[in-house]
PDB file of C-alpha atoms in Angstrom:
ATOM      1  CA  MET U   1       0.000   0.000   0.000  1.00 93.00           C
ATOM      2  CA  ARG U   2       1.241   3.501  -0.795  1.00 95.00           C
ATOM      3  CA  VAL U   3       0.657   6.177   1.841  1.00 95.00           C
ATOM      4  CA  ALA U   4       0.939   9.939   1.363  1.00 95.00           C
ATOM      5  CA  LEU U   5       2.068  11.688   4.541  1.00 93.00           C
ATOM      6  CA  LEU U   6       1.586  15.472   4.599  1.00 90.00           C
ATOM      7  CA  THR U   7       3.689  17.257   7.211  1.00 86.00           C
ATOM      8  CA  GLU U   8       3.991  20.916   8.126  1.00 80.00           C
ATOM      9  CA  GLY U   9       7.626  21.863   8.608  1.00 69.00           C
ATOM     10  CA  GLY U  10       8.334  18.817  10.726  1.00 74.00           C
ATOM     11  CA  TYR U  11       9.162  15.354   9.477  1.00 84.00           C
ATOM     12  CA  PRO U  12      11.703  14.642   8.014  1.00 85.00           C
ATOM     13  CA  TYR U  13      13.430  17.983   8.625  1.00 79.00           C
ATOM     14  CA  ALA U  14      12.931  18.823  12.299  1.00 77.00           C
ATOM     15  CA  GLN U  15      14.500  17.180  15.299  1.00 74.00           C
ATOM     16  CA  GLY U  16      12.960  16.299  18.648  1.00 72.00           C
ATOM     17  CA  GLU U  17       9.682  15.011  19.978  1.00 72.00           C
ATOM     18  CA  LEU U  18       7.461  17.131  17.755  1.00 67.00           C
ATOM     19  CA  VAL U  19       8.113  14.835  14.808  1.00 80.00           C
ATOM     20  CA  ALA U  20       8.470  11.595  16.757  1.00 85.00           C
ATOM     21  CA  TRP U  21       4.964  10.370  15.925  1.00 87.00           C
ATOM     22  CA  CYS U  22       5.717  10.526  12.170  1.00 88.00           C
ATOM     23  CA  GLU U  23       8.941   8.626  12.691  1.00 89.00           C
ATOM     24  CA  ARG U  24       7.175   5.953  14.758  1.00 91.00           C
ATOM     25  CA  LEU U  25       4.356   5.646  12.220  1.00 92.00           C
ATOM     26  CA  VAL U  26       6.658   5.189   9.220  1.00 93.00           C
ATOM     27  CA  ARG U  27       9.001   2.765  10.973  1.00 94.00           C
ATOM     28  CA  ALA U  28       6.119   0.719  12.424  1.00 96.00           C
ATOM     29  CA  LEU U  29       4.678   0.038   8.959  1.00 96.00           C
ATOM     30  CA  PRO U  30       7.583  -1.368   6.929  1.00 95.00           C
ATOM     31  CA  TRP U  31       5.249  -3.166   4.498  1.00 96.00           C
ATOM     32  CA  HIS U  32       3.858   0.209   3.258  1.00 97.00           C
ATOM     33  CA  ASP U  33       5.554   2.662   0.905  1.00 97.00           C
ATOM     34  CA  PHE U  34       5.470   6.291   2.035  1.00 96.00           C
ATOM     35  CA  GLU U  35       5.620   9.489   0.040  1.00 95.00           C
ATOM     36  CA  VAL U  36       6.212  12.466   2.319  1.00 91.00           C
ATOM     37  CA  ARG U  37       4.918  15.868   1.222  1.00 90.00           C
ATOM     38  CA  ALA U  38       6.475  18.385   3.585  1.00 86.00           C
ATOM     39  CA  LEU U  39       5.389  22.011   3.807  1.00 84.00           C
ATOM     40  CA  SER U  40       8.736  23.770   4.170  1.00 78.00           C
ATOM     41  CA  ARG U  41       9.223  26.717   6.547  1.00 75.00           C
ATOM     42  CA  GLY U  42      12.592  27.951   5.287  1.00 76.00           C
ATOM     43  CA  ARG U  43      15.440  27.678   2.807  1.00 74.00           C
ATOM     44  CA  ALA U  44      17.428  25.283   5.016  1.00 71.00           C
ATOM     45  CA  GLN U  45      14.711  22.674   4.667  1.00 70.00           C
ATOM     46  CA  ALA U  46      14.846  22.870   0.876  1.00 64.00           C
ATOM     47  CA  ARG U  47      18.388  21.423   0.971  1.00 69.00           C
ATOM     48  CA  GLY U  48      17.157  18.002   2.008  1.00 66.00           C
ATOM     49  CA  PRO U  49      16.066  15.876   4.952  1.00 67.00           C
ATOM     50  CA  ARG U  50      18.125  16.123   8.141  1.00 72.00           C
ATOM     51  CA  ARG U  51      17.227  12.778   9.617  1.00 76.00           C
ATOM     52  CA  PRO U  52      17.991   9.402   8.042  1.00 84.00           C
ATOM     53  CA  LEU U  53      14.950   7.931   6.361  1.00 89.00           C
ATOM     54  CA  PRO U  54      13.871   4.290   6.463  1.00 92.00           C
ATOM     55  CA  PRO U  55      13.724   2.442   3.131  1.00 94.00           C
ATOM     56  CA  GLN U  56       9.926   2.514   3.021  1.00 95.00           C
ATOM     57  CA  VAL U  57      10.043   6.317   2.502  1.00 95.00           C
ATOM     58  CA  ARG U  58      10.274   6.301  -1.275  1.00 95.00           C
ATOM     59  CA  LEU U  59       9.953  10.032  -1.931  1.00 92.00           C
ATOM     60  CA  VAL U  60      10.161  13.344  -0.077  1.00 89.00           C
ATOM     61  CA  ARG U  61       8.940  16.524  -1.726  1.00 87.00           C
ATOM     62  CA  ALA U  62       8.918  19.922  -0.087  1.00 83.00           C
ATOM     63  CA  ALA U  63       6.452  22.696  -0.892  1.00 82.00           C
ATOM     64  CA  PRO U  64       7.884  26.013   0.307  1.00 81.00           C
ATOM     65  CA  LEU U  65       5.716  28.335   2.387  1.00 80.00           C
ATOM     66  CA  TRP U  66       8.274  31.107   1.816  1.00 77.00           C
ATOM     67  CA  GLY U  67       9.521  33.047  -1.221  1.00 76.00           C
ATOM     68  CA  PRO U  68       7.653  34.053  -4.354  1.00 75.00           C
ATOM     69  CA  PRO U  69       4.575  32.117  -5.404  1.00 72.00           C
ATOM     70  CA  PRO U  70       5.020  29.311  -7.959  1.00 67.00           C
ATOM     71  CA  GLY U  71       5.150  30.641 -11.506  1.00 70.00           C
ATOM     72  CA  GLY U  72       6.303  34.077 -10.343  1.00 63.00           C
ATOM     73  CA  ARG U  73       2.769  35.472 -10.195  1.00 64.00           C
ATOM     74  CA  PRO U  74       2.164  38.092  -7.513  1.00 62.00           C
ATOM     75  CA  SER U  75      -0.214  37.139  -4.731  1.00 58.00           C
ATOM     76  CA  ARG U  76      -3.488  39.045  -4.396  1.00 61.00           C
TER      77      ARG U  76
END
């Protein structure tokens, strides 16, 4: 089964207990494939995950909540 996991500035970038539930969930279900969609809070997160990911995390994509809007269009 493929699972999409949407996170807000936490897993897989942050450290500490705030993201521990995501880590436990992914590691407890090794028979599932995970795609993580992370809402990114800053440029540092765009460089890549900070924590090692288990093999069942097949893809991590970040959507920035900072900077210009996609396509360069001004916001209204």
